Amino acid sequence: MTETKRTVDIKGNMYTLMSILLHDNNIEKITADLAERVQQAPAFFKNTPVIVDFSPVEISAGYDFNQLFKVIRQQQLLPVAVRGIGDELREKMQSAGVPIVELASTSNADEKDEVTGDSATDNNEEVRSHNSARIVDRPVRSGQQCVARHGDLILLSQISQSAELIANGNIHVYGTLRGRALCGVHGDTSARIFCSALEADLVSVAGHYKVLEEVPAEVKNRPVQISLQDDQLLIEPL
Amino acid sequence: MATVIVLTSGKGGVGKTVASVSVALGIALRGKKTVVVDLDIGLRNIDLALGCERRVIFDLINVMQGEAELKDALIRDRHSDNLFILPASQTRDKDALSKNGMAKLIDGLQELEFEYIIFDSPPGLERGAKLSLYFADEVIFVANPTRASLRGCDRMLGVLQQESKKLQAGDGEVPERLLINRYRSDQSGNTISRQQMVDSLGIDLLGIVPESQSIADASESGTPVITDKTDPAGAAFDVVVSRLLGENLPVEAENELMAGKGGLFDKLLRR
Ligand SMILES: Nc1ncnc2c1ncn2[C@@H]1O[C@H](COP(=O)(O)OP(=O)(O)OP(=O)(O)O)[C@@H](O)[C@H]1O
Ligand SMILES: [Mg+2]
């Protein structure tokens, strides 16, 4: 074997990072408040990487972020990046070599806490891209179950009869949906099912289900969405 | 490197054994050193299908348990010098099959320079079926045109995903193809069209073998139907072998093949 081992790999990973959310730009006040917070659990915070989040405050281009970082480091926290800054400061930070990050999802506040969710029934071929969506790129076969406990379930291949799809969020199927699809299983009545072709035996939104003995003619062999409107399941062509 | 081809099905009795012997003999008749291994422990079949039942001395389990040398257990087929048979044990418990034993068996067959190893699996989720899928380089899903048989195949496609060593290690593809057997011209009642079958499984079609009395006769006489290429089923298996060996024949190859002969098969498959 003449195979040589690569020295580097570049991979996408998801990490949970703490952030320091600033509600005021006054460095003296920040110093005092931060010290007080860290004192409550010094061991917990020690050498923890943090993101400094400026989004709630207005700061000028002349802001002394070096002083701010120093204050943060004095509390044994390690600033690794910033977010929520205007364009002017952005350039300044970039030329000073400070990394700038943005959250994947900024609209859905309560989603952020569930990044690490995983489920026991999951097969290991999932790809997690968005905060909590689960992407499956192979067919789901008869007798298999595919679960997204924390968000959307996105399926790139076909779903066989008597396979089962379960998601807390929406279900998107870029193939023919046979079998059963249950979305919004924790009660989210705004969840929907989307598919390129509907052949399912059963569909359900937030516990309101419908057994499909036959696919209605007006939606047969075309992309559809299934949603809940006034406690009624609505199947509409897209 | 030998290619391990596994024939599998969810439901039993769909034609795995019939297909295994014809495919194995077909490959051997094209000059490739081939072995067909019967994994249906306790329900030995291949020996009958190839007419060598009187020559069975040792079996697969004897080899796995070190009671016999592999080369002593292999039986040379009477239709082709390139085909060898490794019979299943008729008496032993199927728990005697192990992953380790299978790995050693495959290594041993590699050493004997086999180019193709054909595994005839037991149906469904039996140990022999799962084990063969673990080692498969390529899988033939055998189904009859019935919904129950189709669902069985679908199930096995999922099992392949979970069991396959290659797929689990992300180490290349395991081509999965559908062989429709006992296809009938009268598409009424319980049968479904080939297009529906292919669509619902979402895998490629390897071939279509018609319902044929000559298959039943061939099984009884111990001569695989592929030896008679003027027979529609024999010709169909010949197309299957070509596709397995990498020839890119169009889906309609079966129809064309028989068109000259009054289009018998063509009519059979038209629907
Ligand atoms: N195309 C065909 N036309 C007519 N009869 C067929 C055809 N294919 C198979 N048969 C018959 O069906 C029966 C079952 O075939 P076979 O033993 O090959 O199935 P199998 O899938 O190996 O079964 P098992 O799951 O029990 O191992 C046999 O009697 C065989 O002769
Ligand atoms: Mg059999």
XYZ file of C-alpha atoms and ligand atoms in Angstrom:
541
model
C 0.000 0.000 0.000
C 1.447 3.352 -0.990
C -1.387 5.341 0.488
C -0.200 8.372 2.436
C -2.248 9.685 5.281
C -3.687 13.187 4.951
C -2.388 15.689 7.437
C -5.599 17.705 7.641
C -9.309 17.242 7.303
C -11.766 20.082 7.066
C -15.081 19.249 8.622
C -18.274 21.008 9.571
C -19.215 20.518 13.195
C -21.692 22.051 15.561
C -20.601 23.305 18.925
C -22.447 24.831 21.773
C -20.702 28.058 22.714
C -21.507 30.468 25.461
C -22.001 34.069 24.574
C -21.752 37.283 26.501
C -24.706 39.381 25.556
C -23.995 43.096 26.114
C -26.857 45.352 27.147
C -24.675 48.382 27.660
C -21.483 49.588 26.010
C -19.953 51.166 29.104
C -16.840 49.164 29.856
C -16.723 50.048 33.551
C -20.248 48.844 34.133
C -19.562 45.724 32.097
C -16.466 44.978 34.167
C -18.378 45.129 37.434
C -21.362 43.133 36.205
C -19.273 40.479 34.556
C -17.146 40.018 37.680
C -20.278 39.588 39.733
C -21.724 36.980 37.376
C -18.504 34.996 37.126
C -18.085 35.030 40.908
C -21.239 32.968 41.216
C -19.551 29.994 39.557
C -15.882 30.677 38.868
C -14.982 27.062 38.197
C -17.747 26.722 35.671
C -16.594 29.705 33.639
C -12.866 29.168 33.846
C -11.215 29.149 30.405
C -14.550 28.913 28.647
C -14.567 30.170 25.052
C -17.216 32.837 24.568
C -18.738 34.839 21.773
C -19.221 38.491 22.501
C -22.629 39.494 21.282
C -23.094 43.183 20.572
C -26.508 42.910 18.972
C -28.548 44.585 21.751
C -26.301 47.679 21.904
C -25.302 50.594 19.708
C -21.568 50.960 19.394
C -19.487 53.426 17.447
C -16.584 52.673 15.167
C -14.198 54.071 17.754
C -15.234 51.619 20.412
C -12.305 50.205 22.377
C -12.988 46.529 21.942
C -9.426 45.667 22.932
C -10.121 47.029 26.379
C -13.377 45.069 26.481
C -11.638 41.805 25.545
C -9.043 42.475 28.225
C -11.757 42.837 30.839
C -13.324 39.599 29.688
C -10.020 37.743 29.802
C -9.407 39.033 33.314
C -12.430 37.001 34.315
C -10.731 33.921 32.814
C -13.127 33.794 29.884
C -11.723 33.431 26.373
C -13.354 35.625 23.733
C -13.137 33.722 20.436
C -15.414 35.725 18.162
C -17.936 38.528 18.023
C -21.350 38.959 16.537
C -23.987 41.632 16.106
C -21.749 44.498 15.002
C -22.280 47.179 12.370
C -20.367 47.431 9.111
C -17.877 50.023 10.299
C -16.757 48.067 13.293
C -16.847 44.900 11.252
C -13.995 46.120 9.051
C -11.992 47.212 12.022
C -12.448 43.859 13.728
C -11.636 41.957 10.586
C -8.393 43.804 10.059
C -7.544 43.166 13.706
C -8.108 39.459 13.059
C -11.162 39.059 15.251
C -13.508 36.384 13.880
C -17.116 37.400 13.285
C -19.906 34.847 13.432
C -23.628 34.832 12.864
C -26.130 32.378 14.242
C -27.623 29.923 11.779
C -31.083 30.892 12.852
C -31.781 34.224 14.445
C -35.540 34.246 14.142
C -36.511 31.297 16.235
C -35.252 32.012 19.722
C -36.438 28.880 21.439
C -34.767 26.628 18.892
C -31.261 27.484 19.945
C -31.228 25.321 23.013
C -31.822 22.071 21.196
C -28.821 21.796 18.966
C -27.576 18.603 20.496
C -30.794 16.654 20.344
C -30.524 13.233 18.872
C -32.760 10.234 18.966
C -32.151 6.621 19.728
C -33.994 5.307 16.696
C -31.973 7.449 14.333
C -29.851 5.661 11.823
C -26.396 7.078 11.582
C -26.663 8.478 8.094
C -28.159 11.738 9.038
C -26.627 15.051 8.288
C -27.384 17.855 10.634
C -27.113 21.214 8.967
C -29.609 23.622 10.342
C -29.991 23.930 14.087
C -32.328 21.031 14.404
C -33.393 19.734 11.019
C -32.583 16.180 10.096
C -31.651 15.367 6.524
C -31.860 11.811 5.247
C -30.614 11.186 1.730
C -31.423 7.534 1.255
C -34.795 5.802 0.902
C -36.762 4.951 4.033
C -37.854 1.346 3.595
C -40.791 -0.682 4.744
C -40.505 -1.351 8.484
C -38.103 1.531 9.082
C -38.861 4.589 11.121
C -37.253 7.959 10.720
C -37.566 10.494 13.514
C -36.656 14.176 13.879
C -37.335 14.921 17.499
C -36.371 18.530 17.469
C -37.390 19.975 14.176
C -37.924 19.382 10.509
C -37.395 16.115 8.749
C -36.079 16.456 5.212
C -36.015 13.375 3.001
C -34.291 13.377 -0.341
C -35.412 9.972 -1.522
C -38.546 7.921 -1.633
C -40.514 6.635 1.345
C -41.868 3.101 1.104
C -45.187 1.734 2.110
C -45.348 0.914 5.826
C -42.361 3.109 6.615
C -42.978 5.804 9.208
C -41.855 9.428 9.372
C -42.158 11.358 12.610
C -41.172 14.976 13.175
C -41.697 17.631 15.735
C -41.518 20.180 12.931
C -42.365 19.958 9.243
C -41.778 17.003 6.958
C -40.391 17.574 3.465
C -40.210 14.670 1.042
C -38.474 15.191 -2.312
C -39.782 11.897 -3.622
C -42.951 9.865 -3.450
C -44.398 9.702 0.044
C -45.845 6.298 0.804
C -46.292 4.905 4.294
C -47.124 7.234 7.177
C -46.064 10.769 7.924
C -46.722 12.461 11.250
C -45.604 16.052 11.737
C -45.972 18.435 14.662
C -46.060 15.452 16.998
C -45.509 17.631 20.068
C -48.603 19.620 19.196
C -47.357 22.239 16.753
C -50.506 22.894 14.740
C -48.607 25.056 12.253
C -46.435 22.144 11.120
C -46.909 20.924 7.552
C -46.061 18.014 5.306
C -44.695 18.672 1.836
C -44.052 16.021 -0.782
C -43.444 15.648 -4.512
C -46.080 12.957 -4.838
C -48.582 11.685 -2.311
C -49.261 7.977 -1.942
C -49.332 7.860 1.856
C -51.674 5.636 3.873
C -51.823 8.032 6.766
C -50.892 11.654 7.359
C -51.097 13.564 10.593
C -50.536 17.134 11.784
C -50.351 17.696 15.543
C -52.351 14.561 16.222
C -55.085 15.276 13.683
C -54.771 12.383 11.314
C -56.310 11.195 8.129
C -56.267 7.713 6.676
C -55.979 7.895 2.925
C -57.744 4.954 1.422
C -57.335 6.695 -1.857
C -55.403 9.774 -2.865
C -57.861 12.516 -3.885
C -57.857 12.898 -7.668
C -57.079 16.634 -7.629
C -53.750 16.077 -5.871
C -52.736 12.770 -7.413
C -49.241 12.636 -8.907
C -48.350 16.220 -8.143
C -46.580 18.082 -5.373
C -48.798 18.746 -2.374
C -48.779 20.278 1.054
C -50.781 19.110 4.024
C -51.667 21.521 6.778
C -54.121 21.990 9.593
C -56.816 24.634 9.101
C -59.546 24.991 11.726
C -58.884 21.487 13.032
C -59.283 20.032 9.544
C -56.499 18.460 7.548
C -56.155 20.228 4.249
C -54.425 18.564 1.303
C -53.660 21.062 -1.418
C -51.650 20.976 -4.637
C -48.553 23.160 -4.569
C -10.820 -10.118 -6.041
C -13.951 -12.201 -6.165
C -17.283 -10.446 -6.427
C -19.823 -11.588 -3.856
C -23.335 -11.566 -5.327
C -26.212 -12.269 -2.940
C -29.711 -13.286 -4.013
C -32.264 -12.370 -1.413
C -35.998 -11.921 -0.901
C -38.370 -11.060 1.885
C -40.892 -13.777 1.203
C -39.824 -17.333 0.525
C -40.464 -19.378 -2.574
C -40.089 -16.517 -5.062
C -37.319 -18.172 -7.080
C -33.993 -17.338 -5.404
C -32.656 -20.844 -5.814
C -33.847 -21.163 -9.400
C -32.223 -17.810 -10.162
C -29.010 -18.598 -8.241
C -28.244 -21.730 -10.221
C -29.050 -20.182 -13.587
C -27.082 -17.029 -12.847
C -24.115 -19.000 -11.480
C -24.058 -21.395 -14.409
C -24.541 -18.536 -16.871
C -21.508 -16.701 -15.487
C -19.445 -19.920 -15.452
C -20.387 -20.697 -19.058
C -18.873 -17.347 -19.986
C -15.533 -18.486 -18.661
C -15.513 -17.099 -15.132
C -14.608 -19.349 -12.241
C -17.730 -19.313 -10.116
C -19.011 -20.900 -6.940
C -22.608 -21.046 -5.776
C -23.021 -21.361 -2.012
C -26.240 -22.656 -0.463
C -26.934 -20.751 2.755
C -30.306 -22.291 3.402
C -29.077 -24.454 6.277
C -31.438 -27.311 6.982
C -33.274 -26.860 3.677
C -30.604 -27.754 1.148
C -31.727 -27.128 -2.416
C -28.912 -26.175 -4.728
C -27.660 -29.753 -5.006
C -31.016 -30.815 -6.423
C -31.291 -27.828 -8.722
C -27.894 -28.696 -10.228
C -28.385 -32.447 -10.077
C -25.419 -33.247 -7.824
C -27.276 -34.468 -4.757
C -25.549 -37.857 -4.856
C -22.124 -36.286 -4.800
C -22.520 -34.290 -1.582
C -20.038 -35.509 1.019
C -19.097 -32.465 3.037
C -21.021 -29.245 3.430
C -20.623 -25.592 4.334
C -20.888 -26.166 8.067
C -18.266 -28.924 7.962
C -15.940 -26.410 6.350
C -16.772 -23.616 8.773
C -16.180 -25.852 11.745
C -12.896 -27.154 10.418
C -14.151 -30.698 9.877
C -13.419 -30.622 6.158
C -11.122 -28.793 3.773
C -12.851 -26.254 1.563
C -11.489 -27.843 -1.621
C -12.856 -31.239 -0.568
C -16.319 -29.865 0.018
C -16.582 -28.089 -3.331
C -18.395 -30.095 -5.995
C -17.599 -29.521 -9.641
C -20.768 -28.986 -11.661
C -21.490 -31.355 -14.534
C -22.631 -28.549 -16.884
C -19.509 -26.419 -16.670
C -15.946 -26.926 -15.470
C -15.956 -23.367 -14.180
C -18.827 -23.897 -11.768
C -18.479 -25.286 -8.262
C -21.127 -25.948 -5.661
C -20.826 -25.596 -1.913
C -23.882 -27.331 -0.447
C -25.659 -26.346 2.742
C -25.842 -28.683 5.670
C -29.074 -30.598 5.758
C -28.729 -31.679 9.364
C -27.010 -28.953 11.305
C -28.452 -26.070 13.185
C -28.355 -22.784 11.324
C -26.811 -21.120 14.371
C -23.616 -22.792 13.227
C -23.247 -19.940 10.723
C -21.032 -17.167 12.004
C -19.576 -13.936 10.708
C -16.121 -15.201 11.390
C -16.772 -18.463 9.597
C -18.168 -16.611 6.589
C -15.182 -14.280 6.455
C -12.835 -17.282 6.467
C -14.915 -19.015 3.828
C -14.747 -15.996 1.525
C -10.983 -15.737 2.081
C -10.613 -19.416 1.264
C -12.608 -19.000 -1.955
C -10.459 -15.991 -2.886
C -7.368 -18.153 -2.485
C -8.858 -20.715 -4.847
C -9.168 -17.846 -7.353
C -12.904 -17.747 -7.740
C -14.083 -14.689 -9.645
C -17.706 -14.866 -8.587
C -19.207 -16.081 -5.320
C -22.982 -16.465 -5.543
C -24.845 -16.764 -2.252
C -28.323 -18.286 -2.376
C -29.863 -16.942 0.856
C -32.693 -18.259 2.915
C -35.728 -15.947 2.789
C -36.335 -13.037 5.110
C -34.462 -12.121 8.214
C -32.760 -15.421 8.948
C -29.185 -15.453 10.100
C -27.873 -16.738 6.774
C -29.641 -13.901 4.974
C -28.277 -11.168 7.205
C -24.783 -12.623 7.175
C -24.678 -12.798 3.396
C -25.849 -9.193 3.140
C -23.032 -8.219 5.479
C -20.481 -9.488 2.952
C -22.312 -8.569 -0.279
C -20.629 -6.648 -3.072
C -23.832 -6.730 -5.062
C -27.386 -7.800 -4.239
C -30.139 -9.225 -6.411
C -33.582 -8.755 -4.899
C -35.849 -11.460 -6.242
C -39.571 -10.739 -6.255
C -42.726 -12.041 -7.844
C -45.173 -9.493 -9.197
C -47.274 -9.440 -6.051
C -47.583 -6.751 -3.443
C -46.579 -9.050 -0.597
C -43.402 -10.047 -2.389
C -42.617 -6.420 -3.158
C -43.011 -5.332 0.420
C -40.707 -8.165 1.447
C -38.031 -6.850 -0.899
C -38.499 -3.356 0.360
C -37.925 -4.616 3.856
C -34.772 -6.440 2.781
C -33.469 -3.273 1.125
C -33.649 -1.663 4.559
C -31.917 -4.653 6.127
C -29.136 -4.389 3.552
C -28.610 -0.759 4.577
C -28.250 -1.785 8.194
C -26.201 -4.935 7.717
C -23.848 -4.245 4.831
C -20.240 -3.957 5.901
C -19.425 -1.769 2.917
C -22.362 0.592 3.375
C -21.876 0.918 7.115
C -18.207 1.720 6.636
C -19.037 4.190 3.857
C -16.721 2.090 1.711
C -18.317 2.272 -1.719
C -21.615 1.222 -3.189
C -23.448 -2.081 -3.066
C -25.451 -2.168 -6.308
C -28.983 -3.367 -5.597
C -31.101 -4.594 -8.483
C -34.488 -6.143 -8.901
C -35.135 -9.468 -10.589
C -38.815 -9.972 -11.276
C -39.614 -13.671 -11.487
C -42.786 -15.487 -12.530
C -43.968 -12.573 -14.600
C -47.225 -13.424 -16.287
C -48.964 -12.138 -19.343
C -52.355 -12.045 -17.692
C -51.877 -8.970 -15.563
C -55.206 -9.342 -13.825
C -55.996 -9.817 -10.174
C -53.059 -10.037 -7.790
C -50.218 -8.985 -10.044
C -48.726 -5.576 -10.658
C -46.879 -4.167 -13.635
C -43.114 -4.138 -13.866
C -43.083 -0.345 -13.956
C -45.017 -0.172 -10.698
C -42.565 -2.599 -9.135
C -39.531 -0.648 -10.218
C -41.083 2.654 -9.175
C -42.184 1.525 -5.781
C -38.790 0.042 -4.867
C -36.796 2.770 -6.537
C -34.027 0.403 -7.661
C -32.781 -0.666 -11.078
C -34.242 -3.591 -12.917
C -31.872 -6.489 -13.510
C -34.300 -8.590 -15.479
C -37.706 -10.137 -15.917
C -38.171 -13.894 -15.965
C -41.531 -15.167 -17.162
C -43.673 -17.786 -15.496
C -42.652 -20.969 -17.238
C -43.321 -24.663 -17.006
C -39.784 -25.359 -18.191
C -38.472 -23.937 -14.891
C -40.379 -26.471 -12.866
C -39.180 -29.221 -15.209
C -35.598 -27.985 -15.043
C -35.620 -27.965 -11.235
C -36.760 -31.565 -11.246
C -34.174 -32.751 -13.764
C -31.311 -30.878 -12.115
C -30.475 -28.834 -15.209
C -30.757 -25.046 -14.871
C -33.071 -23.461 -17.405
C -30.291 -21.165 -18.690
C -28.866 -24.122 -20.611
C -31.760 -23.745 -23.053
C -31.615 -20.300 -24.607
C -34.518 -20.988 -26.923
C -36.700 -21.141 -23.834
C -38.100 -17.732 -22.800
C -37.004 -18.176 -19.188
C -33.559 -19.421 -20.247
C -33.138 -16.450 -22.565
C -34.269 -14.100 -19.821
C -31.609 -15.439 -17.444
C -29.018 -15.028 -20.176
C -29.885 -11.325 -20.340
C -29.594 -11.144 -16.554
C -26.098 -12.641 -16.715
C -25.051 -10.159 -19.383
C -26.218 -7.283 -17.231
C -24.451 -8.697 -14.180
C -21.229 -8.896 -16.153
C -21.568 -5.232 -16.988
C -23.255 -5.202 -20.369
C -25.580 -2.277 -20.673
C -28.602 -3.896 -22.275
C -31.753 -1.813 -22.536
C -34.729 -2.768 -20.392
C -36.445 -4.066 -23.491
C -33.653 -6.552 -24.197
C -35.852 -9.470 -23.216
C -38.486 -8.443 -25.725
C -36.011 -7.982 -28.554
C -34.287 -11.223 -27.781
C -37.355 -13.238 -28.461
C -38.870 -11.116 -31.204
C -37.264 -13.270 -33.896
C -38.827 -16.347 -32.460
C -42.348 -15.217 -33.172
C -42.210 -12.700 -30.383
C -43.452 -15.120 -27.779
C -41.626 -13.488 -24.939
C -42.382 -10.121 -26.410
C -46.070 -10.816 -26.051
C -45.562 -12.117 -22.561
C -43.861 -8.939 -21.460
C -45.764 -6.411 -23.495
C -48.058 -5.412 -20.672
N -40.403 -18.470 -13.394
C -40.951 -19.568 -12.844
N -41.942 -20.218 -13.447
C -42.502 -21.325 -12.882
N -42.134 -21.821 -11.699
C -41.155 -21.208 -11.031
C -40.513 -20.052 -11.554
N -39.572 -19.646 -10.659
C -39.631 -20.518 -9.633
N -40.571 -21.455 -9.838
C -40.915 -22.533 -8.910
O -41.195 -21.962 -7.642
C -40.730 -22.793 -6.605
C -39.829 -21.999 -5.653
O -38.643 -21.636 -6.320
P -37.283 -21.521 -5.540
O -37.026 -22.745 -4.747
O -36.235 -21.087 -6.485
O -37.643 -20.342 -4.557
P -36.760 -19.763 -3.361
O -36.968 -18.304 -3.357
O -35.379 -20.261 -3.460
O -37.479 -20.426 -2.109
P -36.973 -20.403 -0.575
O -37.269 -19.041 -0.088
O -37.789 -21.449 0.077
O -35.517 -20.712 -0.622
C -40.018 -23.977 -7.277
O -40.883 -25.053 -7.287
C -39.752 -23.486 -8.680
O -39.767 -24.532 -9.610
Mg -34.176 -21.348 -1.981
